[in-house]
Short mmCIF file of C-alpha atoms in Angstrom, two decimals:
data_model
loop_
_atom_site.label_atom_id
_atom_site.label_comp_id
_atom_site.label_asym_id
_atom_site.label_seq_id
_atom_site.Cartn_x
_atom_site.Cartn_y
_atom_site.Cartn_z
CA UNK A 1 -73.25 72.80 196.46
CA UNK A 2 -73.79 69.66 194.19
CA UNK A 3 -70.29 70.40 192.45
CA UNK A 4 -68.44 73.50 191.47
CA UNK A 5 -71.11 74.74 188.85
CA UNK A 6 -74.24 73.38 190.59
CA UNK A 7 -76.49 73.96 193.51
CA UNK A 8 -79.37 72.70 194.65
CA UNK A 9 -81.87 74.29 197.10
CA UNK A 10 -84.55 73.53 199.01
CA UNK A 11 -87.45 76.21 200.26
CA UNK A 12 -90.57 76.07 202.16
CA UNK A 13 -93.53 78.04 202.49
CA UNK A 14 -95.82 78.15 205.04
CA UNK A 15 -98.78 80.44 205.76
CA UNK A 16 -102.14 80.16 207.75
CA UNK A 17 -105.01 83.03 208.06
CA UNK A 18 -108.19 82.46 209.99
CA UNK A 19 -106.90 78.64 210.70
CA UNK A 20 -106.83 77.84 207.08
CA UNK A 21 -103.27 77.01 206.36
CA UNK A 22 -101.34 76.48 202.78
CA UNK A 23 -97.56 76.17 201.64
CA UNK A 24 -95.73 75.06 199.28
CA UNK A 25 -92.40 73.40 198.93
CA UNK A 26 -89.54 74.06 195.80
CA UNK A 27 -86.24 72.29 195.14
CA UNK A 28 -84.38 73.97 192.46
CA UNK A 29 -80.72 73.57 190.91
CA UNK A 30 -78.53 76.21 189.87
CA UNK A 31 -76.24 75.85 187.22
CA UNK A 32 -73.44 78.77 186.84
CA UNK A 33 -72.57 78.24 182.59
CA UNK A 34 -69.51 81.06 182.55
CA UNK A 35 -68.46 83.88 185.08
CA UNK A 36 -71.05 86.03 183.49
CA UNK A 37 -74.25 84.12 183.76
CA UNK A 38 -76.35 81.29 185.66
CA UNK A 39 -79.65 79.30 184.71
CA UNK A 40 -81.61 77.64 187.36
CA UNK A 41 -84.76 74.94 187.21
CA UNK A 42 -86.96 74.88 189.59
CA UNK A 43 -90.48 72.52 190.57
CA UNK A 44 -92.50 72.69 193.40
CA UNK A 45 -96.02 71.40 194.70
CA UNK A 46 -98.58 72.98 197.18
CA UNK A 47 -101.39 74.85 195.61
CA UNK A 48 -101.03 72.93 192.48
CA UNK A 49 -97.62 71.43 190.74
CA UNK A 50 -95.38 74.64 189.45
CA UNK A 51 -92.07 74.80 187.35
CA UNK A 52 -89.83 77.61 186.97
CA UNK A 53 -86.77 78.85 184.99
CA UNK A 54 -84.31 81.55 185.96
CA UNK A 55 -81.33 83.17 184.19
CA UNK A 56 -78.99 85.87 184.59
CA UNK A 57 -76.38 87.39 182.47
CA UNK A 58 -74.33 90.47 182.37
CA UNK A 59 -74.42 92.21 179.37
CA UNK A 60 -71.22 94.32 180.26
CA UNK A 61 -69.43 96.44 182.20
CA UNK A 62 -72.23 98.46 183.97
CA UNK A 63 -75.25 95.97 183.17
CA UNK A 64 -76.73 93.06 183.50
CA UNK A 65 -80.15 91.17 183.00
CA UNK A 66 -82.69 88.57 184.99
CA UNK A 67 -85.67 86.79 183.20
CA UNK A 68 -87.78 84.31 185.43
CA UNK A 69 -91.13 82.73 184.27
CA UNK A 70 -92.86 79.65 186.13
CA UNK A 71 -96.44 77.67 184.90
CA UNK A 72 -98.40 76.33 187.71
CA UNK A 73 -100.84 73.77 187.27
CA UNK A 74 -104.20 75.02 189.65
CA UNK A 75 -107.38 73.34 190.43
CA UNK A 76 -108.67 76.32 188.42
CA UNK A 77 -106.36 76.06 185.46
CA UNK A 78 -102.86 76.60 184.20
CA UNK A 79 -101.20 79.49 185.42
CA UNK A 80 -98.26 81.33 183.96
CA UNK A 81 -96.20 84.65 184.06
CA UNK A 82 -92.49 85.84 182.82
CA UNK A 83 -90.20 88.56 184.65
CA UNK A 84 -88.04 90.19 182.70
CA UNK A 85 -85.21 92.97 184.58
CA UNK A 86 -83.05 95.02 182.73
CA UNK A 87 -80.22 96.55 185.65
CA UNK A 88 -77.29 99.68 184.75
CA UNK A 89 -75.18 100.82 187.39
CA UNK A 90 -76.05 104.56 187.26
CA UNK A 91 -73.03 105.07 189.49
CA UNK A 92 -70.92 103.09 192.44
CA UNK A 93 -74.07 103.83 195.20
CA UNK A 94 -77.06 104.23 192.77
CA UNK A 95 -78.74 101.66 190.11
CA UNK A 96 -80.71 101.34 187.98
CA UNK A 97 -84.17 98.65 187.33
CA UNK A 98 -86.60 98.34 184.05
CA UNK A 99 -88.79 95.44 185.26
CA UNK A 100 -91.69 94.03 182.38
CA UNK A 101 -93.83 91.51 183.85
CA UNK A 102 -96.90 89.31 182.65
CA UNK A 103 -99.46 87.58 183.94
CA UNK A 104 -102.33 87.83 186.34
CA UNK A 105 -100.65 91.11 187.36
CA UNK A 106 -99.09 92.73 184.05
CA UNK A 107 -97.08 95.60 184.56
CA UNK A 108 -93.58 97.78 183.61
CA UNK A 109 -92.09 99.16 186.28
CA UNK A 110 -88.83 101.18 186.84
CA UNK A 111 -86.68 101.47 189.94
CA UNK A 112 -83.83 103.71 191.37
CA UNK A 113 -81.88 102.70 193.99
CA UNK A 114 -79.26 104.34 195.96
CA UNK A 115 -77.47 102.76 198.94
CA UNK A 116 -74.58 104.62 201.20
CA UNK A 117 -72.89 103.79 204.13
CA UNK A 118 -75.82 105.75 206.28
CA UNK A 119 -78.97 105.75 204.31
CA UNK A 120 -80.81 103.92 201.85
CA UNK A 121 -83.17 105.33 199.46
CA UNK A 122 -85.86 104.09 196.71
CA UNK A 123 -87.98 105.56 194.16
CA UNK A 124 -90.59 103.22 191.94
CA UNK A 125 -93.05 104.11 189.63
CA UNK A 126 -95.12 101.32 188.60
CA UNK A 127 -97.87 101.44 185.46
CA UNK A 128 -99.96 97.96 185.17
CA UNK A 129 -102.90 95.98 185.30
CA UNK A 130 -104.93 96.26 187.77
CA UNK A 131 -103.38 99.12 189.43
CA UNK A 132 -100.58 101.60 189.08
CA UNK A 133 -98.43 103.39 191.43
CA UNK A 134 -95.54 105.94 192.72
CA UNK A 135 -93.38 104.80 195.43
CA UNK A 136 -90.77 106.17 197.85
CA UNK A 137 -88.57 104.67 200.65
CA UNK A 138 -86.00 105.91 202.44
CA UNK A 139 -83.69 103.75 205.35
CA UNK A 140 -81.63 105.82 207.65
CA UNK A 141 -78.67 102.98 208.98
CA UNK A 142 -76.85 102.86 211.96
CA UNK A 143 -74.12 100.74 211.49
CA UNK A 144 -72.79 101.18 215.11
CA UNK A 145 -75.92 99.78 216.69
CA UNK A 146 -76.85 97.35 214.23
CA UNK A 147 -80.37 99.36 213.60
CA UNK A 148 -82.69 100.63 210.64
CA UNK A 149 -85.23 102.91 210.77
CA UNK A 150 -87.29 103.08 207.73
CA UNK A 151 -89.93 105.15 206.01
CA UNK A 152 -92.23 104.65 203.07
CA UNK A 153 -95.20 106.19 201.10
CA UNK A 154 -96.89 104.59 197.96
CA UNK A 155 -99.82 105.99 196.43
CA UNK A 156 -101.71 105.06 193.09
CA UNK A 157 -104.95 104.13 192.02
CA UNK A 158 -105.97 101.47 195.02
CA UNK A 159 -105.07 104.38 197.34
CA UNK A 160 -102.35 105.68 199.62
CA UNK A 161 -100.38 104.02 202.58
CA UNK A 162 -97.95 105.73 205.06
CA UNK A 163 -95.31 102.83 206.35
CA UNK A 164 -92.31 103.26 209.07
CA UNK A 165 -90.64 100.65 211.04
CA UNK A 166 -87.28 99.47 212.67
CA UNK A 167 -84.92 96.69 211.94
CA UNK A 168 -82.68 95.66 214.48
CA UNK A 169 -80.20 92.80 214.61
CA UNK A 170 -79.96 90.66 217.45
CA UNK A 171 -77.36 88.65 217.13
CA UNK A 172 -75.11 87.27 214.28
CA UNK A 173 -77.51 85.22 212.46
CA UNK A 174 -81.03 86.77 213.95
CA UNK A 175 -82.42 89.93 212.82
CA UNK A 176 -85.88 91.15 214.18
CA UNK A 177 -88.29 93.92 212.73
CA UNK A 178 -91.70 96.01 213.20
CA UNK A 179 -92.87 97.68 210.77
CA UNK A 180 -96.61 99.88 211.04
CA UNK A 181 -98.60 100.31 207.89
CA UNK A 182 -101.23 103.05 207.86
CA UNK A 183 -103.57 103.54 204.29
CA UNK A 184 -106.51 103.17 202.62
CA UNK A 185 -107.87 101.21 202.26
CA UNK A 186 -105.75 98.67 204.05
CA UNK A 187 -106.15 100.59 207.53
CA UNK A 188 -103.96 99.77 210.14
CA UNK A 189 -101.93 96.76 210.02
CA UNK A 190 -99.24 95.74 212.63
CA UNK A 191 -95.93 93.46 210.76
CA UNK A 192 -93.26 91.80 213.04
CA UNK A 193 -90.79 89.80 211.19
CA UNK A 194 -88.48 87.39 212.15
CA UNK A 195 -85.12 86.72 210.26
CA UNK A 196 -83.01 83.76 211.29
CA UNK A 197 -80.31 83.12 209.19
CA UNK A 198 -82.29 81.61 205.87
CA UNK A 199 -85.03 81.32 207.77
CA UNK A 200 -88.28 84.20 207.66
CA UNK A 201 -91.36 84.32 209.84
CA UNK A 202 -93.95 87.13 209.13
CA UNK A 203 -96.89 88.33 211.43
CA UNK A 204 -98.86 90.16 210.11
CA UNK A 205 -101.95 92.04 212.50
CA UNK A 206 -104.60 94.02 211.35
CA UNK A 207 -105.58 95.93 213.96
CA UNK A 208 -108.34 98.23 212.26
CA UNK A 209 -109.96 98.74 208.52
CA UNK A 210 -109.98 102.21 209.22
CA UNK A 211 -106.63 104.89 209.47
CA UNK A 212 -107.72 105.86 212.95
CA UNK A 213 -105.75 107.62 215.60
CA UNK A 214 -105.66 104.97 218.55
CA UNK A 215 -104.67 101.39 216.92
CA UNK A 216 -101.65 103.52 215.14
CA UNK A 217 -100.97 104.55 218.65
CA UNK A 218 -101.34 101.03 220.39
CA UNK A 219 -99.50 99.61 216.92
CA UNK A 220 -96.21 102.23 217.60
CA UNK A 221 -96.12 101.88 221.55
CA UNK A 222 -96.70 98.10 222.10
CA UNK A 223 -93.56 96.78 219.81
CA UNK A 224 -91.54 99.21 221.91
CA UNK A 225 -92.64 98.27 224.56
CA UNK A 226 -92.44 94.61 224.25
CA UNK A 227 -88.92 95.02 222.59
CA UNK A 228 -87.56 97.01 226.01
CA UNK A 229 -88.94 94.27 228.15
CA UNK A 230 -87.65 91.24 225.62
CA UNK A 231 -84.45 92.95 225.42
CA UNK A 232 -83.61 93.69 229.54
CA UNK A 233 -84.66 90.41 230.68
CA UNK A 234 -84.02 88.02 227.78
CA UNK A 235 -81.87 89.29 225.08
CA UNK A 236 -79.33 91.13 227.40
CA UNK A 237 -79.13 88.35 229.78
CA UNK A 238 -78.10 85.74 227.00
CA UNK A 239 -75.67 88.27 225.40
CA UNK A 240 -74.40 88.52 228.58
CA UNK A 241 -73.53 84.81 228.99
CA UNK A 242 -72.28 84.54 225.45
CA UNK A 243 -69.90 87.53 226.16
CA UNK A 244 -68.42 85.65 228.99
CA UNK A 245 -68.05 82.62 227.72
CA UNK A 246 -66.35 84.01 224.63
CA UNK A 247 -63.85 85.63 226.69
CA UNK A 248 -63.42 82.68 229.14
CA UNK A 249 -62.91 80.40 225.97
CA UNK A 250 -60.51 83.18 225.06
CA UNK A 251 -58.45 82.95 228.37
CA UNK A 252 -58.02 79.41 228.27
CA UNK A 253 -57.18 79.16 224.45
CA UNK A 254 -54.47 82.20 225.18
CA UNK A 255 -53.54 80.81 228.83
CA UNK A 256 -50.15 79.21 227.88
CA UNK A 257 -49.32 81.80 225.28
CA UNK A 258 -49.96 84.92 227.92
CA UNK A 259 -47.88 82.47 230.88
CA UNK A 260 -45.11 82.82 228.36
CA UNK A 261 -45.39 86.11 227.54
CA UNK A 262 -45.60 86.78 231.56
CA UNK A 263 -42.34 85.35 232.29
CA UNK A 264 -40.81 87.37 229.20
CA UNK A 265 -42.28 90.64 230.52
CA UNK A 266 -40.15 89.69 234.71
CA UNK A 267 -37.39 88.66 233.16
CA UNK A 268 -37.00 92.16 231.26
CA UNK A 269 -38.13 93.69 234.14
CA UNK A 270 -35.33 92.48 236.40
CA UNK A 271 -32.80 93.47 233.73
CA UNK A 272 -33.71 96.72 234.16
CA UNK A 273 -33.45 97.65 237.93
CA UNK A 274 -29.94 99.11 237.90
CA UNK A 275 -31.78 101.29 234.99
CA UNK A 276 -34.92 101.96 236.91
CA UNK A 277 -32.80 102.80 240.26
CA UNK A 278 -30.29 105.29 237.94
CA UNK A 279 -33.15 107.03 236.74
CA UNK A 280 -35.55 107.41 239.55
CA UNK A 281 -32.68 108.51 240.97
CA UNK A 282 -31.71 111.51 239.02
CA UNK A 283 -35.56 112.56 238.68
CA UNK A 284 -35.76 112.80 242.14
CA UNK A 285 -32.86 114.37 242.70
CA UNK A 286 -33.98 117.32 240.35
CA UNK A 287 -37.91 117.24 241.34
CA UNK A 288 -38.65 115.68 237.92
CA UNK A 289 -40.45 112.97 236.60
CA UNK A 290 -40.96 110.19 238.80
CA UNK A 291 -43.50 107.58 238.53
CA UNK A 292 -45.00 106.74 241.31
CA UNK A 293 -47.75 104.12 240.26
CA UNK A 294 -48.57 102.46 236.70
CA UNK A 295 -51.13 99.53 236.00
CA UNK A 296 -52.07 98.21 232.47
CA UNK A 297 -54.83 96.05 231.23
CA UNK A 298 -58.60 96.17 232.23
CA UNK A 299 -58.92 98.69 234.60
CA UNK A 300 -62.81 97.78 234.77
CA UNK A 301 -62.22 94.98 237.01
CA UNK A 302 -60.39 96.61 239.83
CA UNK A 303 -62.13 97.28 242.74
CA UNK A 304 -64.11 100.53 243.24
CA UNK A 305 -64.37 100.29 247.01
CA UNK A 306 -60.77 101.08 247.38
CA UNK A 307 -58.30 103.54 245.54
CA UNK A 308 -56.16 101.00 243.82
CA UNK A 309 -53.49 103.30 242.77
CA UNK A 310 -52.61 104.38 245.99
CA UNK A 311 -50.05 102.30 247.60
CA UNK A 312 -51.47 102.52 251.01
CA UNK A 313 -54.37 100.86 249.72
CA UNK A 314 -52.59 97.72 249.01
CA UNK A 315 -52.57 98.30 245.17
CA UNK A 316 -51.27 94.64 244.27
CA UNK A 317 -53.55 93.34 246.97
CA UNK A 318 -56.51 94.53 244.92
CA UNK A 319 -55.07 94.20 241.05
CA UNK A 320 -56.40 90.86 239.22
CA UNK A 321 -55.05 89.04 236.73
CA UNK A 322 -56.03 91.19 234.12
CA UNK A 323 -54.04 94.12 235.15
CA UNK A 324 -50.29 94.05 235.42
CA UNK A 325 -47.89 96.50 237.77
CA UNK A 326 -46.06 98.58 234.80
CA UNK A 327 -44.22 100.97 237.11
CA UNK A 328 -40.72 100.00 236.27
CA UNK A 329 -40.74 99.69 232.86
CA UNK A 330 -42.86 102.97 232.51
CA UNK A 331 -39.98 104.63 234.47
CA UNK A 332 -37.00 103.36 232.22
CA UNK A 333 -38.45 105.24 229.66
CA UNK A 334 -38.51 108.55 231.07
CA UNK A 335 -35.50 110.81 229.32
CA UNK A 336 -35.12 114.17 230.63
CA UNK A 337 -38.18 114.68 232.54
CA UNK A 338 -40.45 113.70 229.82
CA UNK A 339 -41.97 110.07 228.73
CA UNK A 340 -43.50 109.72 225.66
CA UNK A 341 -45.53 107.14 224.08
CA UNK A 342 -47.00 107.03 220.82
CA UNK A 343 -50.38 105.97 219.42
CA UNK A 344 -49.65 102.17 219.15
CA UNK A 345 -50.84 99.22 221.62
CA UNK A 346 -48.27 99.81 224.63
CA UNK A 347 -48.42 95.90 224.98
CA UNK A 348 -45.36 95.77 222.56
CA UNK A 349 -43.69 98.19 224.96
CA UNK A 350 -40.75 96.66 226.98
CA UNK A 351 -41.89 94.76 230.54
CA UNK A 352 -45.38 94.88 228.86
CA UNK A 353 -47.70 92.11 228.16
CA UNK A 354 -50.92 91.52 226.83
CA UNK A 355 -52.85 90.47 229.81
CA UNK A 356 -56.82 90.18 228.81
CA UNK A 357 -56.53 89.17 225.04
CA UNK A 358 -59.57 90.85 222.84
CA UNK A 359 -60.84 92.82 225.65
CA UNK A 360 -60.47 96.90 226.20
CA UNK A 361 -57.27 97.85 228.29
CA UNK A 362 -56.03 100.97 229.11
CA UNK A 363 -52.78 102.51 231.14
CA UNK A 364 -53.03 104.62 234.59
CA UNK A 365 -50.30 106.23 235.42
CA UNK A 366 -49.73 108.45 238.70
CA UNK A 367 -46.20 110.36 238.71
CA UNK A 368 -44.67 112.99 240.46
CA UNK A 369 -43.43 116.17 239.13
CA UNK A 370 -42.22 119.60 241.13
CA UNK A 371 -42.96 117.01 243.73
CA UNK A 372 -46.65 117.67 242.85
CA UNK A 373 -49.06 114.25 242.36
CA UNK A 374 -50.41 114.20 238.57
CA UNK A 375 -52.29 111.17 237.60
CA UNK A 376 -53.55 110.02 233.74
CA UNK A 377 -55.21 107.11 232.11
CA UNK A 378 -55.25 106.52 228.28
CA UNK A 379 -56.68 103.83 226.01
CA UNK A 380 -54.37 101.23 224.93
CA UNK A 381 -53.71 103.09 221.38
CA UNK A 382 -54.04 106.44 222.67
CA UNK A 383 -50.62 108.49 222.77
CA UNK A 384 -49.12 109.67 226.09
CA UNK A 385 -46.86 112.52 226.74
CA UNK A 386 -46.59 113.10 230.43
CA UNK A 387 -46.10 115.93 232.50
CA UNK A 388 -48.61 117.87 231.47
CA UNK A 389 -50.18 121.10 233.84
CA UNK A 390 -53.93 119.44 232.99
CA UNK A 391 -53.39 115.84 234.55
CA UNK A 392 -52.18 117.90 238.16
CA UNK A 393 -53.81 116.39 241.20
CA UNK A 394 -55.46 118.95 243.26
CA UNK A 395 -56.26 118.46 247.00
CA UNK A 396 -58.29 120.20 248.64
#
């Protein structure tokens, strides 16, 4: 940004095929004239000196419309072309495109787009000069896993091509992709792309002129392939490290505030003995609810070669400083044989503490009732209502 109404950009292009290399390189200033439109001027040199001029305006509530034209100056002559794009919002997930455009490649083309949380899908019909066309797309999403897998067939007058490819992101700013094209007369052709933040780098492999059976094979297999190995022993690896090193930055940012919120959690602790001794005391004397064990935090990084929860096993021995001994202030809030907690972080709880700030905790709890061992572990925001017949320990 130049100054609130203007920005300027820079872009590069860069392309080579058969060791013949070209790009081209654009600076360009926006200028936004009112909240409901923007011109920008643009000039770049490569194959020739070019200049371009882009606008935008919304026309009202549900439309809006983009004209861009350029004239390049070539070793062959002077080049020129205008887009014009005429957008309606057919509804909040679908819109709307009417696209005229002139040049070396005249055509009018129309566009319908509809994009949900899970899916996106695409349907173009193009008429023009030299060819003409019918496309369709469709994108399943999965939001979860940070993956695309898409799908497209076009077919006109220059022929017919099958696409389908995944997109996956790798990290925060990276995103990589694979996509397989299979027509003719195109053939088989092979694209990896590369997406790092602003930056794009496209590979694209012909692998045969022909729609034949084995390079679609190699084409599919290989990029999984190569993706499994890249992603155990490289991607995984470094995700890994960055995990750790979040969470260790995390500890030491949170060190003084969790200290704090330590010696809160024993001082309310100790105020509640005569409480905890009362009420043990009564459950046991009428075989009710007594707690016998009750950790919180990130049970993960107990030890597995021991039982932890069992006493004999040394449970504090084995706890780490992510998990914290609960059983007293679990215990307190037993009333009449029954403890319940509701679906809220059990961190607020009295005695409790956050011990392992931004990571996944959860609550074991091991209590006795009819003098019969029951034992339960919930997720931090997960309700519990203890006794219940299902969490009954049986020995055999």
């Amino acid at each position: 940004p130049l100054t609130a109404k203007d920005t300027a950009t820079i872009t590069g292009h860069l392309n080579t095929h058969n060791g013949t290399g070209s790009g081209t390189v654009t600076v360009a200033n926006k200028r936004q004239y009112s909240e409901k439109g923007w011109w920008e001027v643009s000039g770049g040199a490569g194959s020739g000196p070019i200049i371009g001029l882009k606008g935008f305006r919304t026309l009202g509530r549900r439309t809006f419309a983009s004209v861009e034209s350029y004239l390049q100056f070539a070793n062959n002559g002077i080049k020129s072309g205008l887009d014009a794009t005429l957008a309606m919002h057919m509804d909040k997930q679908t819109m709307g495109y009417l696209t005229w455009r002139t040049g070396s490649s005249s055509s009018m083309c129309t566009t319908l787009v509809r994009d949900v949380e899970s899916s996106h899908t695409s349907v173009t019909l193009l008429l023009g000069i030299p060819h003409s066309y019918l496309s369709v797309g469709h994108t399943f999403k999965f939001p979860k896993r940070d993956l695309k897998l898409k799908t497209a067939l076009k077919a006109g007058t220059f022929g017919a091509v099958i696409e389908y490819g995944a997109e996956k992101k790798v990290s925060e700013q990276s995103t990589i992709s694979a996509t397989v094209s299979v027509g003719v007369p195109t053939g088989v052709i092979l694209r990896i792309r590369l997406t790092r933040a602003t930056q794009n780098y496209l590979f694209p492999i012909q692998l045969c002129d022909e729609p034949l059976p084995s390079p679609v094979f190699y084409a599919t297999i290989a990029p999984l392939l190569t993706w499994a190995v890249i992603k155990k022993f490289v991607i995984d690896p470094i995700q890994d490290g960055q995990k750790e090193s979040k969470k260790q930055r995390q500890k030491d940012t949170y060190k003084t505030r969790i200290a704090e919120k330590r010696r809160e959690a024993e001082a309310a602790t100790n105020l509640m003995s005569v409480a905890f001794s009362r009420i043990r005391s009564e459950e046991e004397s009428r075989r009710g609810l007594v707690i016998t064990s009750a950790i919180y935090g990130r049970l993960a990084s107990l030890s597995t070669t021991t039982n932890p929860f069992n006493p004999q096993d040394g449970m504090r021995e084995n706890m780490t400083e992510d998990v914290i001994d609960v059983t007293i202030p679990l215990q307190c809030l037993v009333k009449d044989s029954k403890l319940i907690v509701y679906d809220s972080t059990k961190s607020q709880l009295p005695g409790f503490y956050d011990p392992c700030v931004g990571e996944e905790k959860a609550l074991y709890v091991q209590y006795l009732f009819h003098s019969q061992m029951h034992q339960t572990t919930v997720a931090d925001n997960e309700p519990l209502r203890i006794p219940r017949q299902s969490h009954r320990v049986n020995h055999t």
